[in-house]
XYZ file of C-alpha atoms in Angstrom:
606
model
C -31.805 -1.783 -6.686
C -29.505 -2.360 -3.693
C -26.162 -4.024 -4.121
C -26.105 -7.829 -3.864
C -24.904 -8.990 -0.444
C -21.393 -10.070 -1.632
C -20.767 -6.654 -3.209
C -22.140 -4.849 -0.168
C -19.744 -6.852 2.014
C -16.899 -6.077 -0.380
C -17.613 -2.335 -0.244
C -17.722 -2.487 3.540
C -14.136 -3.776 3.527
C -12.750 -0.918 1.414
C -11.523 2.353 2.913
C -13.093 4.854 3.570
C -16.390 2.948 3.543
C -15.113 0.669 6.309
C -15.094 3.695 8.632
C -18.773 4.535 8.128
C -21.394 3.883 10.818
C -23.401 0.749 10.098
C -26.579 2.671 9.294
C -24.749 4.974 6.851
C -23.106 1.999 5.163
C -26.467 0.258 4.800
C -27.969 3.380 3.213
C -24.988 3.656 0.875
C -25.270 0.078 -0.408
C -28.975 0.648 -1.146
C -28.139 3.647 -3.340
C -25.199 2.187 -5.286
C -25.398 0.253 -8.520
C -23.467 -2.765 -9.809
C -22.400 -3.350 -13.404
C -20.361 -5.972 -15.228
C -18.470 -4.947 -18.382
C -16.631 -7.109 -20.904
C -13.013 -6.605 -21.896
C -12.733 -3.781 -24.428
C -15.778 -1.868 -23.220
C -15.350 1.811 -22.361
C -16.529 3.005 -18.967
C -16.179 6.651 -19.960
C -14.271 8.731 -22.490
C -12.806 12.218 -22.548
C -15.573 14.808 -22.416
C -18.160 12.495 -20.832
C -20.074 13.708 -17.815
C -19.431 11.191 -15.087
C -22.520 9.717 -13.377
C -20.545 9.024 -10.223
C -17.560 7.320 -8.636
C -16.529 3.826 -9.739
C -15.109 1.131 -7.435
C -13.488 -1.933 -8.994
C -14.534 -5.188 -7.319
C -13.017 -7.599 -9.880
C -11.239 -7.443 -13.209
C -9.058 -4.642 -14.571
C -9.681 -1.109 -15.816
C -7.065 0.839 -17.758
C -6.892 4.625 -17.429
C -5.298 6.446 -20.393
C -4.808 10.058 -21.421
C -5.958 11.628 -24.672
C -2.837 10.331 -26.449
C -3.604 6.779 -25.383
C -0.736 6.639 -22.885
C -1.526 4.337 -19.979
C -1.668 6.239 -16.696
C -2.639 3.333 -14.473
C -4.111 -0.157 -14.495
C -6.662 -0.533 -11.729
C -7.742 -3.687 -9.975
C -10.011 -4.657 -7.087
C -10.426 -2.038 -4.323
C -9.306 0.838 -6.568
C -11.586 3.812 -7.244
C -11.651 6.200 -10.198
C -13.604 9.224 -11.398
C -13.465 11.304 -8.219
C -11.172 14.020 -9.612
C -13.636 15.039 -12.318
C -16.508 14.878 -9.822
C -14.727 17.095 -7.285
C -13.818 19.651 -9.935
C -17.188 19.590 -11.637
C -15.394 18.878 -14.935
C -16.080 16.456 -17.722
C -13.817 13.416 -17.855
C -10.253 14.258 -18.947
C -9.220 10.595 -19.308
C -10.425 7.358 -20.850
C -11.404 4.389 -18.667
C -11.524 1.101 -20.555
C -12.013 -2.458 -19.278
C -9.052 -4.726 -20.093
C -10.295 -7.830 -18.273
C -13.972 -8.453 -17.572
C -14.762 -6.261 -14.602
C -17.509 -5.822 -12.059
C -17.826 -2.214 -10.889
C -19.802 -0.501 -8.170
C -21.130 2.922 -9.161
C -21.596 5.431 -6.350
C -23.935 8.017 -7.949
C -22.608 11.578 -7.984
C -25.218 12.945 -5.597
C -24.546 10.070 -3.177
C -20.790 10.659 -3.444
C -21.118 14.354 -2.567
C -23.467 13.603 0.318
C -20.957 11.035 1.566
C -17.983 13.435 1.684
C -20.160 16.164 3.155
C -21.369 13.991 6.032
C -18.284 11.928 6.876
C -14.820 13.353 7.575
C -13.033 10.092 6.749
C -14.520 10.096 3.252
C -13.803 13.802 2.774
C -10.150 13.365 3.738
C -9.804 10.301 1.549
C -11.216 11.788 -1.628
C -10.172 15.429 -1.341
C -6.743 15.294 -3.009
C -6.284 18.969 -2.326
C -5.563 18.019 1.272
C -2.845 15.341 1.104
C -2.195 13.755 4.486
C 1.048 14.760 6.108
C 2.924 13.694 9.170
C 1.832 15.371 12.356
C 3.013 14.710 15.815
C 3.287 15.873 19.381
C 5.727 18.382 20.771
C 8.735 17.204 22.745
C 6.965 17.126 26.099
C 4.329 14.690 24.836
C 6.614 12.356 22.906
C 6.816 8.770 24.214
C 10.105 8.245 26.033
C 10.947 5.318 23.737
C 11.590 7.924 21.021
C 14.036 9.808 23.238
C 15.757 7.247 25.455
C 19.310 6.030 25.013
C 19.032 2.426 23.883
C 21.434 -0.277 25.040
C 22.719 1.681 28.038
C 26.013 0.794 29.683
C 25.557 -2.149 32.070
C 27.545 -4.338 34.439
C 26.775 -7.248 36.763
C 26.177 -6.865 40.523
C 29.554 -8.505 41.143
C 31.538 -5.973 39.074
C 34.066 -4.115 41.284
C 33.208 -0.457 41.923
C 36.549 0.637 40.465
C 35.890 -1.275 37.227
C 32.399 0.197 36.924
C 33.833 3.693 37.450
C 36.419 3.063 34.736
C 33.674 1.985 32.303
C 31.708 5.156 33.024
C 34.824 7.290 32.594
C 35.680 5.662 29.280
C 32.187 6.306 27.913
C 32.042 9.769 29.519
C 28.631 9.114 31.021
C 27.201 9.650 34.473
C 25.564 6.303 35.238
C 25.799 2.556 34.793
C 22.890 0.122 35.022
C 23.241 -3.132 36.918
C 21.681 -6.252 35.429
C 22.005 -10.008 35.819
C 20.685 -12.802 33.633
C 18.779 -10.268 31.569
C 17.033 -8.801 34.622
C 17.406 -5.169 35.675
C 18.703 -4.917 39.261
C 19.698 -1.315 39.933
C 21.676 1.764 38.939
C 24.880 3.490 40.042
C 25.465 7.177 39.296
C 28.403 9.543 39.732
C 26.602 10.851 42.811
C 26.688 7.344 44.283
C 30.385 7.061 43.499
C 31.309 10.352 45.105
C 28.978 10.004 48.095
C 29.504 6.370 49.022
C 33.072 5.771 47.919
C 34.876 9.085 48.300
C 32.833 10.636 51.135
C 31.897 7.486 53.074
C 35.030 5.454 52.281
C 33.540 2.387 50.641
C 36.094 -0.076 49.290
C 36.634 0.567 45.524
C 37.199 -3.169 45.065
C 33.844 -4.075 46.617
C 31.015 -5.262 44.398
C 29.043 -2.506 42.719
C 25.898 -4.013 44.272
C 27.014 -2.598 47.640
C 26.522 1.004 46.483
C 23.848 0.715 43.783
C 20.310 1.977 44.132
C 18.306 -1.216 43.924
C 14.943 -1.198 42.138
C 15.183 2.511 41.235
C 12.277 4.587 40.020
C 11.627 3.669 36.401
C 9.074 4.145 33.623
C 7.726 2.102 30.732
C 8.459 2.905 27.075
C 5.025 4.450 26.472
C 5.444 7.017 29.246
C 5.703 10.595 28.042
C 8.714 12.859 28.242
C 6.550 14.954 30.561
C 6.412 12.000 32.974
C 10.206 11.878 33.033
C 10.449 15.611 33.684
C 7.929 15.458 36.519
C 9.668 12.463 38.087
C 13.071 14.129 37.938
C 11.805 17.384 39.428
C 9.668 15.800 42.118
C 12.214 13.195 43.250
C 15.399 15.146 42.581
C 16.919 12.484 40.326
C 18.797 12.797 37.041
C 18.453 9.288 35.582
C 15.281 7.345 34.802
C 15.648 3.743 33.535
C 13.081 2.677 30.940
C 11.924 -0.877 31.470
C 9.502 -3.425 30.133
C 8.671 -5.573 33.114
C 11.999 -6.873 34.477
C 13.903 -6.057 31.263
C 15.942 -2.902 30.770
C 15.192 -1.148 27.478
C 17.050 2.131 27.874
C 17.613 5.168 30.028
C 16.702 8.850 29.951
C 19.038 11.339 31.624
C 18.968 15.078 32.157
C 21.582 15.272 29.409
C 19.203 13.499 27.003
C 16.460 15.992 27.822
C 18.763 18.965 27.440
C 20.044 17.662 24.131
C 16.536 17.031 22.845
C 15.304 20.456 23.924
C 18.305 22.062 22.248
C 18.014 19.872 19.167
C 17.172 22.235 16.364
C 18.663 23.145 13.040
C 19.883 26.395 14.614
C 21.712 24.409 17.296
C 23.422 22.221 14.727
C 24.235 25.193 12.503
C 25.819 26.935 15.492
C 27.909 23.891 16.371
C 29.056 23.469 12.782
C 29.921 27.157 12.407
C 32.202 26.997 15.473
C 33.870 23.688 14.638
C 37.633 23.654 14.274
C 37.939 20.588 12.069
C 36.010 18.224 9.819
C 35.854 15.727 12.691
C 34.165 18.302 14.929
C 31.712 19.178 12.172
C 30.966 15.459 11.798
C 30.006 15.219 15.471
C 27.319 17.821 14.804
C 26.118 16.419 11.472
C 25.915 13.012 13.152
C 22.833 14.363 14.950
C 20.995 15.061 11.691
C 19.003 11.775 11.794
C 17.661 12.665 15.253
C 16.820 16.161 14.022
C 15.042 14.713 10.991
C 12.871 12.536 13.218
C 12.006 15.452 15.488
C 11.184 17.796 12.596
C 8.945 15.245 10.885
C 7.165 14.055 14.024
C 6.366 17.577 15.166
C 4.423 18.163 11.952
C 6.711 20.343 9.827
C 5.992 20.397 6.109
C 8.420 18.482 3.897
C 9.818 21.600 2.229
C 10.566 23.090 5.655
C 12.282 19.908 6.852
C 14.487 19.589 3.775
C 15.335 23.298 3.843
C 16.489 23.073 7.472
C 18.469 19.888 6.817
C 20.115 21.509 3.780
C 21.022 24.611 5.795
C 23.301 22.407 7.886
C 25.074 21.100 4.770
C 25.492 24.671 3.527
C 27.026 25.731 6.838
C 29.324 22.706 6.877
C 30.515 23.593 3.369
C 31.182 27.234 4.263
C 32.992 26.229 7.437
C 35.215 23.835 5.503
C 35.947 26.582 2.960
C 37.026 28.870 5.811
C 39.180 26.165 7.402
C 40.738 25.436 4.019
C 41.618 29.108 3.520
C 43.110 29.218 7.035
C 45.389 26.361 6.057
C 46.118 27.270 2.433
C 46.078 31.052 2.702
C 43.800 33.525 0.904
C 42.672 32.583 -2.625
C 44.758 34.100 -5.427
C 41.609 35.179 -7.330
C 37.897 35.290 -6.453
C 35.978 32.004 -6.653
C 32.477 30.700 -6.021
C 31.630 27.291 -4.555
C 28.249 26.006 -5.757
C 26.068 23.040 -4.897
C 23.857 21.170 -7.347
C 21.658 18.113 -6.881
C 19.476 17.956 -3.775
C 21.681 20.416 -1.877
C 21.416 22.901 -4.715
C 17.615 22.577 -4.647
C 17.541 22.702 -0.816
C 15.874 19.276 -0.777
C 18.230 17.111 1.263
C 16.749 14.344 3.384
C 18.392 11.696 5.532
C 20.325 10.324 2.536
C 22.699 12.679 0.703
C 25.893 12.554 -1.271
C 27.741 15.658 -2.449
C 27.350 17.395 -5.808
C 29.374 20.574 -6.191
C 31.592 22.664 -8.445
C 33.623 25.879 -8.504
C 33.501 28.892 -10.771
C 36.799 30.812 -10.804
C 37.468 34.370 -11.845
C 38.645 34.735 -15.425
C 41.789 36.269 -13.948
C 42.921 32.836 -12.766
C 46.200 31.515 -14.192
C 47.639 28.037 -14.533
C 49.893 28.820 -11.584
C 46.802 29.433 -9.423
C 45.131 26.108 -10.198
C 47.015 23.982 -7.617
C 45.545 26.219 -4.881
C 41.983 25.574 -6.015
C 42.638 21.872 -6.504
C 43.852 21.707 -2.890
C 40.861 23.774 -1.730
C 38.443 21.444 -3.525
C 40.115 18.352 -2.073
C 40.059 19.771 1.465
C 36.350 20.617 1.303
C 35.248 17.473 -0.533
C 37.190 15.202 1.834
C 35.740 17.089 4.791
C 32.184 16.715 3.491
C 32.752 12.984 3.107
C 33.892 12.784 6.737
C 30.698 14.631 7.710
C 28.458 12.063 5.995
C 28.031 13.786 2.624
C 29.621 11.023 0.612
C 31.581 11.405 -2.591
C 29.388 11.648 -5.681
C 29.512 8.317 -7.538
C 29.301 10.254 -10.817
C 32.264 12.490 -9.848
C 30.166 15.663 -10.053
C 32.479 17.424 -7.611
C 34.852 20.368 -7.617
C 37.734 17.900 -7.211
C 37.137 16.913 -10.835
C 39.116 19.480 -12.907
C 36.216 19.598 -15.367
C 34.023 21.208 -12.683
C 36.609 23.662 -11.361
C 36.999 26.173 -14.164
C 37.051 29.909 -14.958
C 33.769 31.665 -15.664
C 34.511 31.850 -19.417
C 34.767 28.046 -19.549
C 31.441 27.668 -17.725
C 29.845 30.001 -20.269
C 31.220 27.763 -23.037
C 29.895 24.668 -21.223
C 26.328 25.959 -21.072
C 26.470 27.342 -24.605
C 27.651 23.973 -25.933
C 25.035 21.993 -24.005
C 22.274 24.216 -25.361
C 23.499 24.283 -28.959
C 24.259 20.539 -29.170
C 21.890 18.780 -26.754
C 23.195 15.212 -27.057
C 22.356 12.757 -24.208
C 25.388 13.764 -22.131
C 24.600 17.445 -22.628
C 21.008 16.868 -21.498
C 22.199 15.088 -18.365
C 24.793 17.725 -17.513
C 22.428 20.595 -18.223
C 19.841 18.986 -15.925
C 22.373 18.827 -13.117
C 23.851 22.263 -13.672
C 20.496 24.046 -13.969
C 20.158 23.290 -10.244
C 23.274 25.243 -9.241
C 23.064 27.388 -6.100
C 25.884 29.537 -4.655
C 27.171 28.403 -1.259
C 30.370 30.321 -0.517
C 32.591 32.871 -2.239
C 31.922 35.639 -4.752
C 28.273 35.275 -5.825
C 28.619 37.813 -8.630
C 30.386 35.091 -10.604
C 27.053 33.263 -10.915
C 24.437 35.962 -11.369
C 25.039 36.944 -14.999
C 25.722 33.329 -15.970
C 22.333 32.165 -14.704
C 20.388 34.930 -16.467
C 22.270 34.455 -19.734
C 21.825 30.697 -19.674
C 18.093 30.805 -18.928
C 17.513 33.270 -21.757
C 19.601 31.319 -24.273
C 18.012 27.999 -23.312
C 14.431 29.260 -23.451
C 15.004 30.662 -26.951
C 16.333 27.357 -28.320
C 13.310 25.231 -29.154
C 15.417 22.180 -30.027
C 17.159 22.271 -26.661
C 13.919 22.735 -24.734
C 12.365 19.830 -26.638
C 15.324 17.648 -25.662
C 15.032 18.765 -22.030
C 11.329 17.916 -22.034
C 12.144 14.492 -23.459
C 14.849 14.007 -20.842
C 12.355 14.873 -18.081
C 10.184 11.905 -19.119
C 12.862 9.265 -18.559
C 11.889 8.746 -14.926
C 8.352 7.387 -14.911
C 6.131 7.056 -11.818
C 5.800 3.441 -10.600
C 2.310 2.661 -11.844
C 1.444 -0.967 -12.495
C -0.609 -3.955 -11.431
C -0.005 -4.168 -7.671
C -2.813 -2.006 -6.365
C -1.786 0.389 -9.087
C 1.848 0.477 -7.881
C 4.796 -1.114 -9.724
C 7.597 -2.302 -7.475
C 11.211 -3.117 -8.347
C 11.298 -6.631 -9.840
C 14.782 -7.856 -8.906
C 17.881 -7.146 -6.857
C 18.339 -6.086 -3.257
C 15.319 -3.767 -3.396
C 12.943 -6.281 -4.958
C 9.245 -5.634 -4.223
C 9.959 -2.084 -3.054
C 9.105 1.346 -4.421
C 11.905 3.767 -5.302
C 10.536 6.985 -3.824
C 13.472 8.981 -5.174
C 14.057 8.104 -8.822
C 10.437 7.143 -9.562
C 8.801 9.315 -6.918
C 10.218 12.808 -6.416
C 12.660 12.892 -9.375
C 9.907 12.931 -12.061
C 8.488 16.058 -10.395
C 11.962 17.562 -9.952
C 12.565 17.071 -13.680
C 9.240 18.664 -14.604
C 9.921 21.614 -12.307
C 13.268 22.175 -14.016
C 11.601 22.194 -17.445
C 8.956 24.675 -16.320
C 11.683 26.942 -14.904
C 13.512 26.730 -18.235
C 10.414 27.525 -20.307
C 9.494 30.467 -18.112
C 13.072 31.690 -17.484
C 12.322 31.340 -13.775
C 15.168 31.746 -11.288
C 14.045 29.538 -8.347
C 15.993 26.288 -7.970
C 13.845 24.564 -5.333
C 11.298 22.248 -6.967
C 8.231 23.411 -5.077
C 9.202 27.048 -5.596
C 9.635 26.339 -9.319
C 6.158 24.843 -9.556
C 4.586 27.790 -7.752
C 6.511 30.266 -9.914
C 5.444 28.380 -13.051
C 1.787 28.646 -12.017
C 2.170 32.362 -11.318
C 3.908 32.903 -14.683
C 1.283 30.958 -16.645
C 3.719 28.233 -17.686
C 1.458 25.852 -15.769
C -2.314 26.080 -15.549
C -3.636 26.733 -12.069
C -5.556 23.444 -11.872
C -2.854 21.197 -13.327
C -0.113 22.979 -11.439
C -1.893 22.742 -8.110
C -2.557 19.051 -8.696
C 1.159 18.558 -9.324
C 2.131 20.538 -6.207
C -0.233 18.422 -4.122
C 1.087 15.204 -5.637
C 4.668 16.268 -4.965
C 3.770 17.216 -1.381
C 2.301 13.785 -0.754
C 5.192 11.821 -2.287
C 7.874 13.911 -0.576
C 6.057 13.740 2.761
C 5.686 9.981 2.515
C 9.404 9.598 1.733
C 10.347 11.602 4.840
C 7.902 9.622 6.986
C 9.462 6.387 5.678
C 12.993 7.559 6.487
C 11.875 8.670 9.932
C 10.434 5.228 10.643
C 13.709 3.609 9.547
C 15.807 5.862 11.785
C 13.596 5.136 14.784
C 14.256 1.407 14.539
C 17.990 1.868 14.054
C 18.097 1.415 10.281
C 19.931 3.655 7.836
C 17.399 5.838 6.006
C 16.801 4.994 2.357
C 14.559 5.903 -0.569
C 13.136 2.378 -0.905
C 9.797 1.526 0.676
C 7.810 -1.691 0.871
C 4.257 -0.730 -0.206
C 2.817 -3.630 1.782
C 3.549 -1.536 4.880
C 1.010 1.041 3.699
C -2.682 1.007 4.447
C -5.264 0.963 1.654
C -5.769 4.657 2.384
C -2.079 5.457 1.909
C -1.690 3.267 -1.162
C -4.664 4.887 -2.820
C -3.399 8.405 -2.177
C 0.098 7.505 -3.351
C -1.244 5.861 -6.508
C -3.329 8.934 -7.300
C -0.313 11.183 -6.756
C 1.650 9.105 -9.257
C -1.251 9.300 -11.716
C -1.154 13.111 -11.487
C 2.595 13.115 -12.195
C 2.093 10.762 -15.146
C -0.652 13.010 -16.509
C 1.553 16.087 -16.276
C 4.419 14.236 -17.956
C 2.090 13.340 -20.811
C 0.974 16.975 -21.084
C 4.583 18.190 -21.150
C 5.523 15.564 -23.736
C 2.682 16.623 -26.018
C 3.548 20.306 -25.651
C 0.523 21.074 -23.476
C 2.347 21.667 -20.189
C 0.625 25.014 -19.658
C -2.760 23.384 -20.156
C -2.320 20.482 -17.727
């Protein structure tokens, strides 16, 4: 029996069905079924063979795991059941109605025919292919993504000498002329030298007397290729970007050169040659632009964060070298290490510093002032470069985190033997240590010893598992997503602490259980699958979920940077399409499922 007209219209408004041709949608509604269930009724239970995919049109359906832990609460426009269908498995969850609900059932054979025939449906339901940012190469980027915004301007009446002084002060090669908000012309260094110096124009005359009026210009949607062609064909070095009579920005040959050279290798090279923290900061100041370029040219999230972290590593090593130049050679060997996102090679557009030092056991009290000065020099320099001081004081400047190797051994031994809440927190941070500069042999034995001792202590591992469950994915009533309820970030999702951090914590636990040496989260998950700590199916689901969440966070930060905002981890879910919300919700459900498996001791079976 075909769906009633109101339900057919409802289905037609839900993605991906809204992308189907009219004839295909009509056929689909004829083959689907409608059902109304009372509160308390079970749609399916663990072990049931699913008859198809369910779409909620009204009411609420709760999804729980085998322990009864709520994974999500679904409302209108949400779907469920597709994971078991795609895998050919029986249901691994319980779906129960919590408020009288009307559901549309898409029979299994209809569902498979749908994803086979229509790419939009296949991409929507196949969670093994999470969408990721893709973009054009530099030549096909719109110029609005490259142009210098708010270019230097003056009025037509400005004296030539004054305009030249403004250009000299800003160290730029052109000034735009505007009046009453209308773009009038442009003056370049070539105009200054040709018309003032060579032709003898009066420097006190109005700049309008030497400007190029109504110069060649382009709109914001023009491509970088258009700028290149215009410059080559017309022999010009400056192209104003306008919207009608209004000046939006300008693209110069310098902008193009900088963009073409903009790469992590370029920034690493500039940092490595810098002679001071201020010079390093001029290079790291370009990281937001690099982040945008890396994301919009389709690089995977783990590649982007690795390249961004490489710059922080280089900045740290350069500051260590500059510190030694100033303070002299170290009295005993030392090792500077990063933890946190830098340690895991997962830095994005928002990073503070988390670091420590391991000193040779040969260090004496008389040597400590040297290392305190070294730590202060590097930490202060990192702050200047945009890697702000850690609010929790997890830095080498804190004497607690600048100690001989024997003390570090005692630290880890104590955390493992007496895993109180502070020990769990510190162990979580310090299990992400990665050597950055100095004598790496100081770390190697410590890491192997600590992994072995921790894995053999069942009480400690149980505490670490419990600690990994403190950050829960944001699943709730709003299309399955729970936003922050109060404060400055009200109605937003925290993509860090409730997005990537739950996966980071799980990855750390898996590395501990398997005595796995990788520190990067994705590498830990892959190593855990290979070692059998994680099942192939559950592990791959978790990798895919992590990929989607991390990719969406980078895309969000990129969008913020492009409109001149500081990048953050907080995202308004109302900015997402139904497609994006559904994928994000399902990614969070996967994370919640794997947390439940880890908490019940079934992490390898997830």
